[in-house]
PDB file of C-alpha atoms in Angstrom:
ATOM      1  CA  UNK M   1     -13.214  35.690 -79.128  1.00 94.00           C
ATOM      2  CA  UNK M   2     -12.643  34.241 -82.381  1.00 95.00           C
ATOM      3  CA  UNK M   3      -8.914  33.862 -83.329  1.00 97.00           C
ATOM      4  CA  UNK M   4      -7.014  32.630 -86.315  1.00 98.00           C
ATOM      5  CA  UNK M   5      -3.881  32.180 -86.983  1.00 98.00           C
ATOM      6  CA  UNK M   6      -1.950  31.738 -89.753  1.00 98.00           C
ATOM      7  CA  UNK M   7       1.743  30.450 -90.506  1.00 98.00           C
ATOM      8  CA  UNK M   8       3.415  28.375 -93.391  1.00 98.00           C
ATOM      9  CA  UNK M   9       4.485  31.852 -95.684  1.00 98.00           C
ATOM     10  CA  UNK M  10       7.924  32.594 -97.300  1.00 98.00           C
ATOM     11  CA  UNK M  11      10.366  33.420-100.402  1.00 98.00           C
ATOM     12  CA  UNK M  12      10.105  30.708-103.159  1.00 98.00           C
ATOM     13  CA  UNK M  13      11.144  30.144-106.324  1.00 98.00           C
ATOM     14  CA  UNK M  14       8.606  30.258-109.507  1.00 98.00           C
ATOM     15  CA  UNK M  15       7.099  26.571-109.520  1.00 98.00           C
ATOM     16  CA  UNK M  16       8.024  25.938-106.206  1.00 98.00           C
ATOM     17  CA  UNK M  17       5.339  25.194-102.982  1.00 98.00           C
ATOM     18  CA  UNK M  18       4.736  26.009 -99.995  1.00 98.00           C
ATOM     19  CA  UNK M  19       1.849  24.652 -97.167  1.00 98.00           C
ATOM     20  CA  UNK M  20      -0.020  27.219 -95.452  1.00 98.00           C
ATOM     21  CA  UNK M  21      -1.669  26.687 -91.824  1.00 98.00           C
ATOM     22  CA  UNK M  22      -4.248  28.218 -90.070  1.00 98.00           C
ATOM     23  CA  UNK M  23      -5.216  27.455 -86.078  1.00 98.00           C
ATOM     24  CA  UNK M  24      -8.723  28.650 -85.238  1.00 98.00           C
ATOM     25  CA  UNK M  25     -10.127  29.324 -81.554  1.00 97.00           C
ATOM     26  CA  UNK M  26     -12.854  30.733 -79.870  1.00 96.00           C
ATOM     27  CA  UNK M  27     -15.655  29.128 -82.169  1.00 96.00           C
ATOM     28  CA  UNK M  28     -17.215  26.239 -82.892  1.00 96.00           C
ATOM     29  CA  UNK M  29     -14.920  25.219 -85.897  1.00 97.00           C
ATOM     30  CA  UNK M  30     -16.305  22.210 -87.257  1.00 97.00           C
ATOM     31  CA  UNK M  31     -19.464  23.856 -87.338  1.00 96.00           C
ATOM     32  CA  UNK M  32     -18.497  26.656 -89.620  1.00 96.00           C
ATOM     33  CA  UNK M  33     -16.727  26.903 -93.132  1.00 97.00           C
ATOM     34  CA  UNK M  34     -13.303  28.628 -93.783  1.00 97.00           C
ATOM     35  CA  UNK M  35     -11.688  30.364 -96.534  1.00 98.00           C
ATOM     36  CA  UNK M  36      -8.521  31.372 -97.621  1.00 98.00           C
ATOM     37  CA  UNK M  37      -8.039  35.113 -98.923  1.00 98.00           C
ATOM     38  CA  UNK M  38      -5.115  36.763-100.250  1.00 98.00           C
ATOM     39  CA  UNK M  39      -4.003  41.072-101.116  1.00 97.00           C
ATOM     40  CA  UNK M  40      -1.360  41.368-103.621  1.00 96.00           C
ATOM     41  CA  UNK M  41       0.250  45.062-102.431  1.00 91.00           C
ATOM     42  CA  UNK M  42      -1.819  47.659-104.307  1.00 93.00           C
ATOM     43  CA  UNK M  43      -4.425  44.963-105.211  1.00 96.00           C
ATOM     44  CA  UNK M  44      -7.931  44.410-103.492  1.00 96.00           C
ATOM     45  CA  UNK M  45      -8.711  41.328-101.653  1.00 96.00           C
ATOM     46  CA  UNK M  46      -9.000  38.524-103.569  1.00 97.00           C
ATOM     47  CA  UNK M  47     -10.925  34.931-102.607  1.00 98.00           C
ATOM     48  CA  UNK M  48      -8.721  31.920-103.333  1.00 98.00           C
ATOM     49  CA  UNK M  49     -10.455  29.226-101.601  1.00 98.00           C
ATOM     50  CA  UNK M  50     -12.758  27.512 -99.541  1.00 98.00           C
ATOM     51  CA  UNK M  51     -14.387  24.759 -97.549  1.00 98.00           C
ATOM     52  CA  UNK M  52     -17.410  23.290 -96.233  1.00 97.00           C
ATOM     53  CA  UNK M  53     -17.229  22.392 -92.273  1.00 97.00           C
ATOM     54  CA  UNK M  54     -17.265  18.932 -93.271  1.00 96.00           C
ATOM     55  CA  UNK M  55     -14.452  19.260 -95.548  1.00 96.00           C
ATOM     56  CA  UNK M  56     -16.550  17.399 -97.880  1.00 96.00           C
ATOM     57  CA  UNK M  57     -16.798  20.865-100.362  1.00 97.00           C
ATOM     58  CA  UNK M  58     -14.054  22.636-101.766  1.00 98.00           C
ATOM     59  CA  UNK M  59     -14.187  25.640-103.616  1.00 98.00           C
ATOM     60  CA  UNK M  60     -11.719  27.443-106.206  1.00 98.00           C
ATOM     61  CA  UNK M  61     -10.936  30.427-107.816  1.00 98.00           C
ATOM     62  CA  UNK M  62      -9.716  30.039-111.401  1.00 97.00           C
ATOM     63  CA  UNK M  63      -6.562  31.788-111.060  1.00 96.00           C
ATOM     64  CA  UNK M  64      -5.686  28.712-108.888  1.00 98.00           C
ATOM     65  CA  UNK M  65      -7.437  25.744-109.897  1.00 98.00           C
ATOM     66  CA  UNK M  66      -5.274  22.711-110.144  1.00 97.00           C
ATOM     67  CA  UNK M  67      -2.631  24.393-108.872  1.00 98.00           C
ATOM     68  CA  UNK M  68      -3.549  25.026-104.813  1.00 98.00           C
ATOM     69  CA  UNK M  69      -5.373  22.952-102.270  1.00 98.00           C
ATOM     70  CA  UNK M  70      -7.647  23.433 -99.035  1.00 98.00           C
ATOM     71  CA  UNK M  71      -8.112  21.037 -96.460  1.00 98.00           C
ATOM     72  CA  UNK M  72      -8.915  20.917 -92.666  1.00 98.00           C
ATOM     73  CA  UNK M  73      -8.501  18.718 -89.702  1.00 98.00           C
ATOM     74  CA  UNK M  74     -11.892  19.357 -87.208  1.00 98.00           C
ATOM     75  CA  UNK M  75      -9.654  17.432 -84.650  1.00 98.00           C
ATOM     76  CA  UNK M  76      -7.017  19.955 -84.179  1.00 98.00           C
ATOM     77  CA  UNK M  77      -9.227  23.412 -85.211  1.00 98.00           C
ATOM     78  CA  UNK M  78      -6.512  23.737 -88.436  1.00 98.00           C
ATOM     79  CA  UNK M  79      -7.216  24.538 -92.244  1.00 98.00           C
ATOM     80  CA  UNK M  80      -4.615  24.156 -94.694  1.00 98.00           C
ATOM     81  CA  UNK M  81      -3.878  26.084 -98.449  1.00 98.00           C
ATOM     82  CA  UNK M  82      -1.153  23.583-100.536  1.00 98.00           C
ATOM     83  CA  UNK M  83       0.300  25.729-102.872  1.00 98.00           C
ATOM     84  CA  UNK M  84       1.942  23.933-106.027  1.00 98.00           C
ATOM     85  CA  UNK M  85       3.053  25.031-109.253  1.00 98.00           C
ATOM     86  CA  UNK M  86       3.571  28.846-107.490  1.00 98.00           C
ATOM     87  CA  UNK M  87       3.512  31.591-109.995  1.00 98.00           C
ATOM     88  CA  UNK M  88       4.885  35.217-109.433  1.00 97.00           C
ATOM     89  CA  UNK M  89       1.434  36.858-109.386  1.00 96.00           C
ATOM     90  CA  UNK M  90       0.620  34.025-106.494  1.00 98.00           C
ATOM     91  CA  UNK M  91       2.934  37.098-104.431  1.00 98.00           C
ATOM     92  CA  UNK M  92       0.435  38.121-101.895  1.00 98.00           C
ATOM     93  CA  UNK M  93      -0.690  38.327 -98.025  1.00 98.00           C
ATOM     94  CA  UNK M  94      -2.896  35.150 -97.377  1.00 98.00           C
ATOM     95  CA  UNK M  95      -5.122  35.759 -94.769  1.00 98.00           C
ATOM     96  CA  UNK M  96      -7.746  32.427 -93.363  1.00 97.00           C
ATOM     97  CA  UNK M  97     -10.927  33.586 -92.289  1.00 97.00           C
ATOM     98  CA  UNK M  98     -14.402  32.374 -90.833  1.00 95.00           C
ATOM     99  CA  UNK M  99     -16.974  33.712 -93.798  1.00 92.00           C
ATOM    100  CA  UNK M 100     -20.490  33.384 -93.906  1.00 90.00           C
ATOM    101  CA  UNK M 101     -20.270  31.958 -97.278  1.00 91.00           C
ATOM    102  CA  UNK M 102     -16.883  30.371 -98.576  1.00 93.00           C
ATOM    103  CA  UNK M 103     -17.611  30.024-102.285  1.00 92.00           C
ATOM    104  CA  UNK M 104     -16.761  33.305-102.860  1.00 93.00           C
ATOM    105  CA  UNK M 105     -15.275  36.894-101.035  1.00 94.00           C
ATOM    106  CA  UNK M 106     -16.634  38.001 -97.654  1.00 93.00           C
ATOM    107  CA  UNK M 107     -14.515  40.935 -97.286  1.00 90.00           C
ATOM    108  CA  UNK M 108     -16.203  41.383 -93.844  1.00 89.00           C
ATOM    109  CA  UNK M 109     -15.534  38.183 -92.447  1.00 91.00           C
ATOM    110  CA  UNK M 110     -13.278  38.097 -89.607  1.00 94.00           C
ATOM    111  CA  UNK M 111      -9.865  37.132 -90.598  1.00 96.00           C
ATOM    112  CA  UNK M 112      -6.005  36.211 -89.144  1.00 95.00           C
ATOM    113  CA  UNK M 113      -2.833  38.280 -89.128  1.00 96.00           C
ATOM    114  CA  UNK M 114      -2.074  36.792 -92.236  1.00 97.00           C
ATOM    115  CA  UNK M 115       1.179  35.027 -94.009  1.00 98.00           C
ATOM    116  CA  UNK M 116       3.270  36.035 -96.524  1.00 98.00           C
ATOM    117  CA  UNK M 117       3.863  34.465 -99.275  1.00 98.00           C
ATOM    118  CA  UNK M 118       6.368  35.775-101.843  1.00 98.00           C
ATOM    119  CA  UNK M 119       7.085  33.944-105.332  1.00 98.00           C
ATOM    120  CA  UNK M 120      10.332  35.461-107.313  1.00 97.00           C
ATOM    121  CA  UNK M 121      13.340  33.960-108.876  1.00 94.00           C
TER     122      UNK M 121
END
């Protein structure tokens, strides 16, 4: 059964950061890319990022460009989102999930519990 788990989310301050973390199980994770989605409350799901199983192709939506980066570690199943230079609408739910394309939204693809991450003065 294909799990993933997120962690990392929490209250910070307008230009501040934060690291996100995902843990993925029951799949063979260096085999597949990941992507990082996020729902603003009354918003629809939005794409943010993503990566090829290699971790040699990262993708980016414009709204975060420059400001966020996606990485992964095959060895220990994880996939990362750096968030830097946070801005208020960055408020959201950030879900990881296991697409079957990560250049853009899968809204089907299975997906974690999710972290929040909240950006307010």
């Amino acid at each position: 059964e294909v799990q993933l788990v997120e962690s990392g989310g929490g209250l910070v301050q307008p230009g501040g950061s934060l690291r996100l973390s995902c843990v993925a199980s029951g799949f063979m994770f260096e085999a597949n890319g990941m992507s990082w989605i996020r729902q603003a409350p009354g918003k629809d799901l939005e794409w943010v990022s993503g990566i090829s199983s290699s971790g040699g192709r990262t993708y980016y939506a414009e709204s975060v460009r420059g400001r966020f980066t996606i990485s992964r570690d095959n060895a220990k199943n994880m996939v990362y989102l750096q968030l830097d230079n946070l801005k208020t609408e960055d408020t959201a739910m950030y879900y990881c999930s296991k697409p079957a394309y990560y250049n853009k939204l899968d809204a089907g693809a299975k997906r974690g519990q999710g972290t929040q991450v909240t950006v307010s003065s």
